[in-house]
PDB file of C-alpha atoms in Angstrom:
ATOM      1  CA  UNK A   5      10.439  -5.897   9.776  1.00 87.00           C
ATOM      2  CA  UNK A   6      11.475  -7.668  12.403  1.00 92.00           C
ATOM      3  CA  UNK A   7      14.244  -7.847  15.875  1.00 94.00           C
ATOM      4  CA  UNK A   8      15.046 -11.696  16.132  1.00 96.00           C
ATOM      5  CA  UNK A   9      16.373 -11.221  20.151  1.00 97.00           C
ATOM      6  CA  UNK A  10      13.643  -8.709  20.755  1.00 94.00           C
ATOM      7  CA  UNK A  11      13.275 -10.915  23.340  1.00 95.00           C
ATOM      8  CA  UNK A  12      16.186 -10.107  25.173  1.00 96.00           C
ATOM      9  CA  UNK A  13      15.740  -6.189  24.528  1.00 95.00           C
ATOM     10  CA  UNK A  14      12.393  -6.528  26.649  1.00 95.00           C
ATOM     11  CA  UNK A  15      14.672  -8.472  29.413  1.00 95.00           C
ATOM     12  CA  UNK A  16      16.870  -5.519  29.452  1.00 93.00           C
ATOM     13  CA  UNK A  17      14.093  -2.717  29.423  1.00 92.00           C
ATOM     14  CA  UNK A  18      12.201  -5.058  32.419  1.00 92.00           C
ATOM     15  CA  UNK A  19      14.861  -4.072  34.639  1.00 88.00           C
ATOM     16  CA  UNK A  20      14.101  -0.499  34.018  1.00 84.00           C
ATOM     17  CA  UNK A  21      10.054  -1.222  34.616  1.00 83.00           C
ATOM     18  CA  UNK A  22       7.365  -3.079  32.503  1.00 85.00           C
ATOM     19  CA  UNK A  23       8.168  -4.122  29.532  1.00 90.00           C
ATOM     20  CA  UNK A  24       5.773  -5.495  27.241  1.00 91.00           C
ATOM     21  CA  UNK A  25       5.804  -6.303  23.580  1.00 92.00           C
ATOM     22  CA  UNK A  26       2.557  -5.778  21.618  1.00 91.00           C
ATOM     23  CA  UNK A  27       2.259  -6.937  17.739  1.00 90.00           C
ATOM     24  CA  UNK A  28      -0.044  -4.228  16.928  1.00 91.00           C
ATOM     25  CA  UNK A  29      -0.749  -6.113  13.344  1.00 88.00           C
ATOM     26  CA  UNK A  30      -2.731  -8.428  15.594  1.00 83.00           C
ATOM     27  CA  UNK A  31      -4.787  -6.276  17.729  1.00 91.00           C
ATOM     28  CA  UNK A  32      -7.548  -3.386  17.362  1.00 94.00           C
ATOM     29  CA  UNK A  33      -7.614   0.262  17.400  1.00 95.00           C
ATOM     30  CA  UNK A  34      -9.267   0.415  20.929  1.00 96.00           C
ATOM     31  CA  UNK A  35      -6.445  -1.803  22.464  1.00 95.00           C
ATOM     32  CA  UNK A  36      -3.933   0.265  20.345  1.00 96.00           C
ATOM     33  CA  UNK A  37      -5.115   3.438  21.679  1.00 97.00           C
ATOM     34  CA  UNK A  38      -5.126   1.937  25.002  1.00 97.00           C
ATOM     35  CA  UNK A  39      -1.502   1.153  25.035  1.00 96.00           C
ATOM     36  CA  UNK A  40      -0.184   4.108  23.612  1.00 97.00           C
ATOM     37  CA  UNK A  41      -1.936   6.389  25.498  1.00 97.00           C
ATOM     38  CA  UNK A  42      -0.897   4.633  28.778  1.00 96.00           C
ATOM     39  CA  UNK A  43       2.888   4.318  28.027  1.00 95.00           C
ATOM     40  CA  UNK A  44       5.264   7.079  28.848  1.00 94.00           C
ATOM     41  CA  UNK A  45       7.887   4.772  26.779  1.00 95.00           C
ATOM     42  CA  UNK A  46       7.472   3.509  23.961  1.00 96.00           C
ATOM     43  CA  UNK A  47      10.037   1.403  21.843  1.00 96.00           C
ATOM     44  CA  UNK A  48       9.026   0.342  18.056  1.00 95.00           C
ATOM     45  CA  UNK A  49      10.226  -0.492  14.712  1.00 94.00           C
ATOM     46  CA  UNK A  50       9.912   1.969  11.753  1.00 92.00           C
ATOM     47  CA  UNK A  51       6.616   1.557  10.199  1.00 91.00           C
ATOM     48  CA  UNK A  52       2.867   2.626  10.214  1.00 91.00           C
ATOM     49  CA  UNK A  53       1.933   1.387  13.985  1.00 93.00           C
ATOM     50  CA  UNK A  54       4.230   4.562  15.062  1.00 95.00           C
ATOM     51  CA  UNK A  55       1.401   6.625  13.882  1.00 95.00           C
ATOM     52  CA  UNK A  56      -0.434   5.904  17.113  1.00 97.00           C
ATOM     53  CA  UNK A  57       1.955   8.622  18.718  1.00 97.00           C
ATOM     54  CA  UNK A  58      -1.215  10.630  17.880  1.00 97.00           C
ATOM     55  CA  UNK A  59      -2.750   8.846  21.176  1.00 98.00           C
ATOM     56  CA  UNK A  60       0.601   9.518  23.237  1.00 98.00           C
ATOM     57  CA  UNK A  61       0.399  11.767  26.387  1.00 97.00           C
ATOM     58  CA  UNK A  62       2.808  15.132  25.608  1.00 97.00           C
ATOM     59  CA  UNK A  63       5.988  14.751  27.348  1.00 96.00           C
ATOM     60  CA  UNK A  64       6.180  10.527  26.814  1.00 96.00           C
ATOM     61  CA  UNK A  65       8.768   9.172  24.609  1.00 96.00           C
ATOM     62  CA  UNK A  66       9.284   6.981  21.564  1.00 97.00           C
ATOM     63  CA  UNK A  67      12.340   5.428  20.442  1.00 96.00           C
ATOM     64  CA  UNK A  68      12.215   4.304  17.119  1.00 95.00           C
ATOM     65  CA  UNK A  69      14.624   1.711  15.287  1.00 95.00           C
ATOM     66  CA  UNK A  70      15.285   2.099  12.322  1.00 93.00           C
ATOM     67  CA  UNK A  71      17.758   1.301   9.316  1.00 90.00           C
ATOM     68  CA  UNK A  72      19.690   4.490   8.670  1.00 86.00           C
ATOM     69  CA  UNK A  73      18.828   4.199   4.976  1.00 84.00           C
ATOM     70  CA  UNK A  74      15.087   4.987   5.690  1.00 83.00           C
ATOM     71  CA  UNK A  75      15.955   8.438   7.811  1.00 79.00           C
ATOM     72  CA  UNK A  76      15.916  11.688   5.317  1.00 71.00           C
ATOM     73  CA  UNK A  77      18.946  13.815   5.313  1.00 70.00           C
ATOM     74  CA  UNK A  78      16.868  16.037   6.972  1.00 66.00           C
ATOM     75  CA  UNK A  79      15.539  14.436   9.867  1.00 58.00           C
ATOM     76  CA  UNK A  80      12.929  16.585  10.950  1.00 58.00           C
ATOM     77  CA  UNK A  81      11.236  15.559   7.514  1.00 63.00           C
ATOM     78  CA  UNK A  82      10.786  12.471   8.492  1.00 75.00           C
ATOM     79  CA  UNK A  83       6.858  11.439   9.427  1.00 77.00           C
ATOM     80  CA  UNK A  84       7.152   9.585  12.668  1.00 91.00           C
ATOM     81  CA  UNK A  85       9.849  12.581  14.638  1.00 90.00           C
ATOM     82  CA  UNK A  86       7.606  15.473  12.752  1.00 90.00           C
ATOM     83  CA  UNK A  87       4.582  13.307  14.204  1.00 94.00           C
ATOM     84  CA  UNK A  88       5.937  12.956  17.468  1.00 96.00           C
ATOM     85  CA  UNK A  89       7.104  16.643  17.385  1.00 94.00           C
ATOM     86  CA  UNK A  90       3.478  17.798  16.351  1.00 94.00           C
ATOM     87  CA  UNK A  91       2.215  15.821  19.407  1.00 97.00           C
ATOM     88  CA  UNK A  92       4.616  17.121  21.855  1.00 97.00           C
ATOM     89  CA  UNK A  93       6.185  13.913  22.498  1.00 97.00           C
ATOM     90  CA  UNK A  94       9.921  13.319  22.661  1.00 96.00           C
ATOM     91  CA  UNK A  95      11.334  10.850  19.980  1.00 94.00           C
ATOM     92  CA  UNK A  96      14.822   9.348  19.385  1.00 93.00           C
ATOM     93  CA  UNK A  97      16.365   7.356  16.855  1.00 92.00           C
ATOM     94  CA  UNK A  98      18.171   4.013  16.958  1.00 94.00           C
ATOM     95  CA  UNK A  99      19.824   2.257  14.004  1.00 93.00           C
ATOM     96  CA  UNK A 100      19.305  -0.830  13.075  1.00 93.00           C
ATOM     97  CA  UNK A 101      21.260  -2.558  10.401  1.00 93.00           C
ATOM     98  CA  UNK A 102      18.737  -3.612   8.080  1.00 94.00           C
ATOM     99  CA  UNK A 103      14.586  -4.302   8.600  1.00 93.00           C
ATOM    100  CA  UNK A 104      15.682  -7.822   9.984  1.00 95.00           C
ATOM    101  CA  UNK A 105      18.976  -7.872  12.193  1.00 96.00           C
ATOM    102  CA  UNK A 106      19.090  -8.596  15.588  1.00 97.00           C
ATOM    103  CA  UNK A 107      19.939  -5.321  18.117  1.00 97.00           C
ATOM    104  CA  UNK A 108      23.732  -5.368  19.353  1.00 97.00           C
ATOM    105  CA  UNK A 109      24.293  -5.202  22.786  1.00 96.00           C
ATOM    106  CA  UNK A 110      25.956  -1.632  21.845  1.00 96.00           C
ATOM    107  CA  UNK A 111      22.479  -0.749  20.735  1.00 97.00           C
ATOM    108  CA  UNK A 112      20.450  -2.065  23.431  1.00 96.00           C
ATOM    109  CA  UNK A 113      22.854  -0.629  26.009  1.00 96.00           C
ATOM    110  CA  UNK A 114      21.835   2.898  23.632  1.00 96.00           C
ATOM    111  CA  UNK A 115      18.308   2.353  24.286  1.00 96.00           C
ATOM    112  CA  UNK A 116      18.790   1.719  28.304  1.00 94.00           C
ATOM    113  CA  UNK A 117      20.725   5.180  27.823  1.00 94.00           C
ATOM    114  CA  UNK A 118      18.228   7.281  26.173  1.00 94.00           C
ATOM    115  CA  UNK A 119      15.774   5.825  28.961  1.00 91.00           C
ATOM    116  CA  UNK A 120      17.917   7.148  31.836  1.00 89.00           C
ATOM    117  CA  UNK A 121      18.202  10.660  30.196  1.00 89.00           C
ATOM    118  CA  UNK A 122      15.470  11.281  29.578  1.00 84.00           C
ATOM    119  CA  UNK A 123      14.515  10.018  33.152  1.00 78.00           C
ATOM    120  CA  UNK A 124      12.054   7.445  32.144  1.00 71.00           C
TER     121      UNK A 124
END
């Protein structure tokens, strides 16, 4: 999975605080417990490093892109929101066109949105 202009996403999200982009594939569990458990935001790709929502503080929020194809019908099936849910911590969905495409500015202006509601 990848965002090719994740680059500009994190220019966006910097103008709404610190914005920092971690490749968790690279890094160990104490770091990765470390950075989830300090962010009240945090914005990731579909995949197993959103199971560190476990280290999240209740009440912080995760925004997860994803490609539509890879949500259940029943959303509140799916592992990462019922994780999130589990933990108390608020979780949102944005769709991505496929594991690889770049974020629209539609989408990216969706993700400065669900920041600014839910007054993060």
């Amino acid at each position: 999975r990848s965002i090719p202009n994740i680059n500009s996403l994190r220019e966006r999200l910097n103008q709404h605080g610190k914005a920092e982009i971690l490749h968790l594939e690279d890094q160990d569990l104490a770091l990765q417990i470390a950075a989830f458990s300090e962010a009240n935001v945090v914005v990731a790709q579909h995949g197993a490093a959103l199971t560190n929502v476990i280290w999240m503080r209740p009440g912080s929020l995760v925004v997860e892109i994803i490609p539509p194809d890879k949500v259940p019908a029943t959303q509140r099936h799916e592992y990462f929101s019922l994780l999130a849910e589990m933990m108390n911590v608020r979780h949102q969905y944005i769709f991505q066109d496929h594991d690889h495409a770049e974020l629209t500015q539609a989408q990216m202006q969706q993700i400065e949105s669900i920041l600014i509601l839910e007054n993060v």
